[in-house]
Short mmCIF file of C-alpha atoms and ligand atoms in Angstrom, two decimals:
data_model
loop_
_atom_site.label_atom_id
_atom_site.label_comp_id
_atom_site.label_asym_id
_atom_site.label_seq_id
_atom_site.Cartn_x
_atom_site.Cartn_y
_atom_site.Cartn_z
CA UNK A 1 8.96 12.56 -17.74
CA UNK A 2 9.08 14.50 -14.30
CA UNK A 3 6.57 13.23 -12.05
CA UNK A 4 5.41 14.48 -8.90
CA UNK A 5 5.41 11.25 -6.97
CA UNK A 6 8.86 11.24 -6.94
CA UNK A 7 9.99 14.74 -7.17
CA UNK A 8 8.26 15.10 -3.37
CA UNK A 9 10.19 11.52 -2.39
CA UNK A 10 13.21 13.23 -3.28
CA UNK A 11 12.85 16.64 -1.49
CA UNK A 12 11.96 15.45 1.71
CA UNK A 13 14.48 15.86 3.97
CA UNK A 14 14.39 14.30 7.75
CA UNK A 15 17.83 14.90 9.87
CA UNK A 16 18.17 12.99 13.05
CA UNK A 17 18.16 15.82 16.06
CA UNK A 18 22.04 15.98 15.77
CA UNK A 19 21.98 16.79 12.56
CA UNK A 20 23.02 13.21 11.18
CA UNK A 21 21.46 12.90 7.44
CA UNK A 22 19.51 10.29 8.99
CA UNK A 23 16.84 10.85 10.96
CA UNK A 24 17.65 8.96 14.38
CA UNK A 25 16.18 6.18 15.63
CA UNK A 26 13.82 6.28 18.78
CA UNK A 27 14.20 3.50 20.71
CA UNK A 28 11.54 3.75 23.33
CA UNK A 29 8.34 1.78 24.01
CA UNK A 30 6.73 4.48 25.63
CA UNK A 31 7.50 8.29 26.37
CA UNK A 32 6.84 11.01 29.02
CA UNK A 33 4.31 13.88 29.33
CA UNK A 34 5.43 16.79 31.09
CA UNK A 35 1.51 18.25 31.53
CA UNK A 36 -1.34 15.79 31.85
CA UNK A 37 -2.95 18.18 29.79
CA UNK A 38 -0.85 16.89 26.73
CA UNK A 39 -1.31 13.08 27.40
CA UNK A 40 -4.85 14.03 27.88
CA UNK A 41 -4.87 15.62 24.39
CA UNK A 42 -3.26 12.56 22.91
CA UNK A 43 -5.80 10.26 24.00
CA UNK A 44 -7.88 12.38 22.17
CA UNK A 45 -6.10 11.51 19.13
CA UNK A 46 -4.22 14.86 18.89
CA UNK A 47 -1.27 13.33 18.27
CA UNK A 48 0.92 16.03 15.94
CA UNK A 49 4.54 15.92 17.77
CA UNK A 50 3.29 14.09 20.84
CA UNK A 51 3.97 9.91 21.53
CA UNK A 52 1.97 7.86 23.54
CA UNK A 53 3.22 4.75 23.15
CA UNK A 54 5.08 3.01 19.82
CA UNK A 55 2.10 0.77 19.20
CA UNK A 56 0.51 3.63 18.67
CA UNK A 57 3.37 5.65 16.52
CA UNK A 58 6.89 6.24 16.89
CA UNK A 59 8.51 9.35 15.38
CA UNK A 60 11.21 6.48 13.17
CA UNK A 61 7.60 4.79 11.95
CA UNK A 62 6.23 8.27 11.15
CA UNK A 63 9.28 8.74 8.97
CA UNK A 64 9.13 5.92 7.21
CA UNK A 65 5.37 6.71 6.90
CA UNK A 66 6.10 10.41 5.67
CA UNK A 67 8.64 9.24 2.79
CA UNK A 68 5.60 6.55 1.61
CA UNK A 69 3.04 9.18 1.56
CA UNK A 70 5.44 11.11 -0.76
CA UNK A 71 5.90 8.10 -2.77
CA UNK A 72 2.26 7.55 -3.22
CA UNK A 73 0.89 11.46 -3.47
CA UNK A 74 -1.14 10.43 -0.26
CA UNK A 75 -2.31 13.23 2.65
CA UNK A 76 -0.09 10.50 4.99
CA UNK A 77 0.99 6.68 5.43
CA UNK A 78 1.06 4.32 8.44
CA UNK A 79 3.37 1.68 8.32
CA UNK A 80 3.10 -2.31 9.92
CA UNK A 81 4.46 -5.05 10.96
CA UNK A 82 3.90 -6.56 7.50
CA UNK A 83 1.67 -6.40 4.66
CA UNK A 84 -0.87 -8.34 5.67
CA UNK A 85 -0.90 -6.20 8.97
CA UNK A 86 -1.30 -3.54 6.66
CA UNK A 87 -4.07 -5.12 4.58
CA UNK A 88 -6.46 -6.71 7.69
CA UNK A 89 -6.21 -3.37 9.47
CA UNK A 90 -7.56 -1.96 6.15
CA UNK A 91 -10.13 -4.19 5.88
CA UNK A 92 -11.06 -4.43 9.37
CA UNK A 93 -11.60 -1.12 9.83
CA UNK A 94 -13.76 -0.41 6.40
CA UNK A 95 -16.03 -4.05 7.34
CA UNK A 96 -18.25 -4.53 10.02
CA UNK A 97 -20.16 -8.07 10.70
CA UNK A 98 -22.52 -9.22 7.10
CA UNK A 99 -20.55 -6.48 5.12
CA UNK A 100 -19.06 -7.29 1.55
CA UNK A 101 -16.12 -6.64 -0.24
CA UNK A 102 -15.76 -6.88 -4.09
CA UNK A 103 -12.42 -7.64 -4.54
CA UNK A 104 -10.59 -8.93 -7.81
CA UNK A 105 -10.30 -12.59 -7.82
CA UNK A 106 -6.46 -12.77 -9.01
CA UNK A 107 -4.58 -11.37 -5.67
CA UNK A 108 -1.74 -12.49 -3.10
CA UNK A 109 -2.63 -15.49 -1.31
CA UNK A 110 -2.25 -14.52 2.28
CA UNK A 111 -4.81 -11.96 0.92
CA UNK A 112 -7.27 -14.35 -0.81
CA UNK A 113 -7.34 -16.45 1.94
CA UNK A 114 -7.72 -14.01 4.71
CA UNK A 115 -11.09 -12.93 2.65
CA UNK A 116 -11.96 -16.20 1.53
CA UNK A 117 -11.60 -17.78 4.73
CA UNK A 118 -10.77 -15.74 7.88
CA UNK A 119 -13.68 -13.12 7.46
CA UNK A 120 -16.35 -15.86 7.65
CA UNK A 121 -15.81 -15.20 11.64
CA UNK A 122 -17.14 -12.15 10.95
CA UNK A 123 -19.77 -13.06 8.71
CA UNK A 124 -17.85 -10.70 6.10
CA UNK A 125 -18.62 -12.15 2.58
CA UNK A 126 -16.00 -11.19 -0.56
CA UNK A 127 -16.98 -11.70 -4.57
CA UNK A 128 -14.13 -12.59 -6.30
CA UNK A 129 -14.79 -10.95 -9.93
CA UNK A 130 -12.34 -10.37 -13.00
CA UNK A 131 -11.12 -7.08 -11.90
CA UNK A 132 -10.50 -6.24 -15.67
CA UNK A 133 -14.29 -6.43 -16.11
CA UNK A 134 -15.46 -3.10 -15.11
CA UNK A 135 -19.11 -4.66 -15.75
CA UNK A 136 -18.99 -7.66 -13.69
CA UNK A 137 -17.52 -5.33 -10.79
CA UNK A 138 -20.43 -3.12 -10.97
CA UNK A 139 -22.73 -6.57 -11.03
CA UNK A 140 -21.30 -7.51 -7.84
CA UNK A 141 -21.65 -4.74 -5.63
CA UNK A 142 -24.51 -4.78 -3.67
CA UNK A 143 -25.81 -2.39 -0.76
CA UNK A 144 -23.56 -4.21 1.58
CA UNK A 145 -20.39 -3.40 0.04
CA UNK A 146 -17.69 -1.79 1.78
CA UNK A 147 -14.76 -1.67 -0.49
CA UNK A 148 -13.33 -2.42 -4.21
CA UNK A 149 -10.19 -3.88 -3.59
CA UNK A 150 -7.55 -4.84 -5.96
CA UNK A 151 -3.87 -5.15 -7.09
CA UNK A 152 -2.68 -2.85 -9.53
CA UNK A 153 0.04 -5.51 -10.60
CA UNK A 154 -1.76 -9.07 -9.51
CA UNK A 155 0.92 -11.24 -7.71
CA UNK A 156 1.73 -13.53 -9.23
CA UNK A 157 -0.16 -13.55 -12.32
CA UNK A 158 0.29 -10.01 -13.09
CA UNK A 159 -3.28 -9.16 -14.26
CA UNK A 160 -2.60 -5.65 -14.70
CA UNK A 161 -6.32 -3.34 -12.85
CA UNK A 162 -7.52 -0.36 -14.72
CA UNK A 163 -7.58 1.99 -11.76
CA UNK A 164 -8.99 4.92 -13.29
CA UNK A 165 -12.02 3.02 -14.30
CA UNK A 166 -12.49 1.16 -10.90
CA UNK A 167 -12.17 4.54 -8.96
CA UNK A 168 -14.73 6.15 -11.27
CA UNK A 169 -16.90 3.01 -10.53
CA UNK A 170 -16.15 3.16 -6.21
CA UNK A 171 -16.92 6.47 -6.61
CA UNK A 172 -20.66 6.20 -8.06
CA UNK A 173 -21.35 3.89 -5.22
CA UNK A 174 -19.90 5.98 -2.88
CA UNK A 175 -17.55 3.29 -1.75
CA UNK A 176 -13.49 3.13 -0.97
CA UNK A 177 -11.26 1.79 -4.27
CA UNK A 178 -8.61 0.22 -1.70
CA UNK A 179 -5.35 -0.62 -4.06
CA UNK A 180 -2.20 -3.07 -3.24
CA UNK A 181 0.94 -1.61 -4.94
CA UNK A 182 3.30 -3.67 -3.79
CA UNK A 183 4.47 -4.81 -7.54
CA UNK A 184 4.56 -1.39 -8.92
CA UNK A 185 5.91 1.32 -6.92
CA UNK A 186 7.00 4.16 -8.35
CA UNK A 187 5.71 2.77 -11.67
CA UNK A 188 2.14 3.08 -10.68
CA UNK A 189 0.59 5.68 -8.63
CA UNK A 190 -2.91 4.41 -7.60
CA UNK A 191 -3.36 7.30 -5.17
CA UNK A 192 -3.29 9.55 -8.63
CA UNK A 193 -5.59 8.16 -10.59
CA UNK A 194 -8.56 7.90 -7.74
CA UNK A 195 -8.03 4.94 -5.73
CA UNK A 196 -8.37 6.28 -2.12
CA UNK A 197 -6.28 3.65 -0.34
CA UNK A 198 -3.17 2.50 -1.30
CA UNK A 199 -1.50 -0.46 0.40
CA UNK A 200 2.00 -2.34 0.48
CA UNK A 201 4.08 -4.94 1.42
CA UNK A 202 7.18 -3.35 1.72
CA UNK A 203 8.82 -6.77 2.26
CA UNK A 204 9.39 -6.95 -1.24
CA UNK A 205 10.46 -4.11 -4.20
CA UNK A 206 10.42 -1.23 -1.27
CA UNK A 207 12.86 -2.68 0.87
CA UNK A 208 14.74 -4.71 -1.40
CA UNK A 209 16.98 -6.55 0.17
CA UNK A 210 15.02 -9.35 1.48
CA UNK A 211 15.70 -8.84 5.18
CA UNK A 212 12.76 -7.39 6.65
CA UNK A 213 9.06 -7.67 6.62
CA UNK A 214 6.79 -4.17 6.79
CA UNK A 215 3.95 -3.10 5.05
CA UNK A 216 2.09 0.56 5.20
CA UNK A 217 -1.54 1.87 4.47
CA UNK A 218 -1.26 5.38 2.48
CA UNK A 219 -4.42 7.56 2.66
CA UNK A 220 -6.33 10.53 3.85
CA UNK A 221 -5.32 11.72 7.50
CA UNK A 222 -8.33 10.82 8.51
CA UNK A 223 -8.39 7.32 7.62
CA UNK A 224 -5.16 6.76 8.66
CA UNK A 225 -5.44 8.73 11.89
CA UNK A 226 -9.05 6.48 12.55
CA UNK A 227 -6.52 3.18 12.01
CA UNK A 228 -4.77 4.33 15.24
CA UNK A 229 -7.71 5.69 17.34
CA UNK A 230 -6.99 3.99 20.61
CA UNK A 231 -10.57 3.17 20.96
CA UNK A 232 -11.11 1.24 18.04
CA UNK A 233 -8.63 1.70 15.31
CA UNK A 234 -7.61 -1.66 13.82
CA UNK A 235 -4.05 -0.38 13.31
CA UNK A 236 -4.09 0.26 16.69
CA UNK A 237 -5.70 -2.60 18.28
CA UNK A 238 -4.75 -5.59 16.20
CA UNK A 239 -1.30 -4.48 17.23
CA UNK A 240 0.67 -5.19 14.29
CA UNK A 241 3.43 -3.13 15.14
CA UNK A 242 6.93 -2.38 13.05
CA UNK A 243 10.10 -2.06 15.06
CA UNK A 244 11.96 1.22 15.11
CA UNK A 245 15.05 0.22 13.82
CA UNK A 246 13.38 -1.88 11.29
CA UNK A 247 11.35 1.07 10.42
CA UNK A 248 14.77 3.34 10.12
CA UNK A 249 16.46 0.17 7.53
CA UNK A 250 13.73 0.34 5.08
CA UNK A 251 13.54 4.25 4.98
CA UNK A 252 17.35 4.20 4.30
CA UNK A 253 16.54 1.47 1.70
CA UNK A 254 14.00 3.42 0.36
CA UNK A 255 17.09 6.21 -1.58
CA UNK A 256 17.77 3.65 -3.96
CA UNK A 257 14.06 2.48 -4.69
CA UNK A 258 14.00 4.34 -8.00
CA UNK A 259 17.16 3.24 -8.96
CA UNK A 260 16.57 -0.32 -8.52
CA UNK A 261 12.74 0.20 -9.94
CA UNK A 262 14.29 1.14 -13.47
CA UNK A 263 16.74 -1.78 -13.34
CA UNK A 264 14.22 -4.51 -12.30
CA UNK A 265 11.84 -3.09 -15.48
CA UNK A 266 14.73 -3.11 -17.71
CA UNK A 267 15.52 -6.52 -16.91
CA UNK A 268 12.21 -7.68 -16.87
CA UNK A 269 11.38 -6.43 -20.81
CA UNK A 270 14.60 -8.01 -21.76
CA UNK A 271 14.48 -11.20 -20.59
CA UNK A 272 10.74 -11.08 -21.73
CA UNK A 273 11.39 -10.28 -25.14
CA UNK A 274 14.17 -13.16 -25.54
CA UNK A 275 11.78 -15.41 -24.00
CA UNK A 276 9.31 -14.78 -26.24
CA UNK A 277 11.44 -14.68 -29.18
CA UNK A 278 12.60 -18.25 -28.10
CA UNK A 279 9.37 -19.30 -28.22
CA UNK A 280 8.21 -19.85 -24.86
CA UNK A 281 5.18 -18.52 -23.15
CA UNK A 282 5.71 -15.38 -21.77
CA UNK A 283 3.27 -13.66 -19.05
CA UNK A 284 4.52 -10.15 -18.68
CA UNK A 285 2.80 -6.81 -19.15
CA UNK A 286 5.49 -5.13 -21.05
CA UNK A 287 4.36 -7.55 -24.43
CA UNK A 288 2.17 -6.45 -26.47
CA UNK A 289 0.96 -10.09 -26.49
CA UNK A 290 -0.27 -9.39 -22.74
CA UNK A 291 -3.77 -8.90 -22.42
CA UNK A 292 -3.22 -5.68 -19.79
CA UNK A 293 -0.74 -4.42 -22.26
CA UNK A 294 -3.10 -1.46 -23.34
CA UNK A 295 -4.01 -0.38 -19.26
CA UNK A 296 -0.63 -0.39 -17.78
CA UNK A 297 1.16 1.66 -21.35
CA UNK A 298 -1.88 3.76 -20.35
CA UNK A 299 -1.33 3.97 -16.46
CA UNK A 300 1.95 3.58 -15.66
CA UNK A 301 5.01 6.48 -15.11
CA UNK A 302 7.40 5.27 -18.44
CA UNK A 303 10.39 5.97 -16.42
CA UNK A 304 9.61 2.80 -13.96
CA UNK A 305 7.95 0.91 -16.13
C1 LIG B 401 3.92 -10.23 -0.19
C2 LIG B 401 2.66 -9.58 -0.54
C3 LIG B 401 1.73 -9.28 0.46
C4 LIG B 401 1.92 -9.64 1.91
O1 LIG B 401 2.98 -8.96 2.49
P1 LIG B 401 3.78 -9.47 3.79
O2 LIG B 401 4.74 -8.37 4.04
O3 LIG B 401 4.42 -10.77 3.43
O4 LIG B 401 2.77 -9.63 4.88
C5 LIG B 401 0.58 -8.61 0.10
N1 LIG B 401 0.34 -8.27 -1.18
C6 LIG B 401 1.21 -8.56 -2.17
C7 LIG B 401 0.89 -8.15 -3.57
C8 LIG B 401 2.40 -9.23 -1.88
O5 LIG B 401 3.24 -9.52 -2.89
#
């Protein structure tokens, strides 16, 4: 099947300023203005070409950041330090003090406790609900509530979130469908089938190679441009920065993504099935003998899945 998610992945070309078929690394913490005009401008948050300061953005960031937008049919992507830099920025940015999430109660740990725990400085209460309940979502959101959040693949229980039906459901309340994809890239596309954030860790199927830790928020410019506001974008402020070079490892990573996506599926199913066929008890969405069986055949892109 030819998708669009990666079709636009593969045509984007970025060659470093010599020509190299990478694009080359900047390795500068901060960079000059030849007009104050133009630094003036960029405080303003009128950023397109110009750098500030790499806490801010960094042309090898906004690479990486361009080739995850393609992956997830987003307007744009900004990448951090890690994927729960990723994730608080996203939440601290939707939440302010006595606001409410609804967020699915099956979800990385770092994640669950951040919510569970961490937010109670902020008087910021979360429901944790059966995200494959569509009606005990809608119970649970109340005129406080700032965001839907969910996995589309839970980690690690891989309780598989009908995002079609949660979008449809953020979007009657008016309210953000934010969407972790780090276990399904490429296989998923959250983005296209509503949710209006999508987030990920790419310390894990995006990079690969278990050497780095990153993570990225992909969404509308204007979200992602209000993450780095200097004057009170999360991103921004909370500082959770991702190095240059760092930044220009996982983008190179990032060729072989769909390659290795296929193989880890493949493998997956077929160990699975033996499993299964052994006798032992199997979790994996790929059975028909897994309850979210019926919403990922539905959702996901059969070439990655
Ligand atoms: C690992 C993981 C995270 C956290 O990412 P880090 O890069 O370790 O901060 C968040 N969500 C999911 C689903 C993960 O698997």
């Amino acid at each position: 099947m030819k998708h669009n998610a990666t079709d636009k992945i593969q045509e984007l070309h970025n060659f470093g300023e010599f020509g190299g078929v990478n694009p080359s690394i900047s390795d500068s913490s901060t960079y000059t203005f030849l007009s104050a005009k133009t630094m003036f401008d960029t405080f303003e948050g009128n950023t397109e070409g110009c750098y500030l300061y790499s806490r801010h953005s960094s042309p090898s960031n906004l690479y990486l950041g361009e080739a995850l937008a393609a992956l997830e049919g987003t307007e744009t992507a900004n990448v951090a330090a890690s994927g729960m830099g990723a994730i608080t920025a996203v939440i601290l940015q939707l939440c302010n003090s006595a606001d409410h999430i609804v967020s699915s109660r099956t979800i990385y740990g770092g994640t669950y406790a951040f919510m569970k725990n961490f937010l109670r400085k902020f008087n910021i209460s979360t429901s944790f609900v059966d995200i494959t309940k569509t009606e005990l979502v809608e119970k649970a959101i109340t005129p406080n509530t700032k965001m839907i959040f969910c996995e589309s693949i839970s980690n690690p229980l891989l309780e598989v979130a009908d995002i079609k039906a949660l979008s449809k459901l953020a979007k009657k309340y008016n309210i953000p469908l934010v969407v972790d994809n780090t276990f399904s890239p490429l296989s998923i596309a959250p983005g296209k089938l509503g949710a209006e954030i999508v987030i990920h860790s790419l310390t894990k199927f995006i990079n690969g190679t278990s050497d780095s830790v990153a993570g990225a928020v992909c969404g509308t410019k204007e979200f992602c441009l209000s993450l780095k506001d200097v004057h009170d974008g999360a991103g921004m402020l909370l500082g959770s920065t991702l190095d240059s070079l760092r930044a220009s490892f996982i983008l190179k990573n990032m060729r072989t993504l769909h390659i290795r996506m296929k193989k880890h599926s493949e493998n997956a199913l077929y160990l699975a099935q033996k499993f299964e066929k052994d006798g032992l008890r199997v979790v994996y969405p790929g059975l028909k003998s897994h309850s979210g069986y019926h919403t990922m055949k539905k959702q996901m892109i059969t070439e990655y899945g």
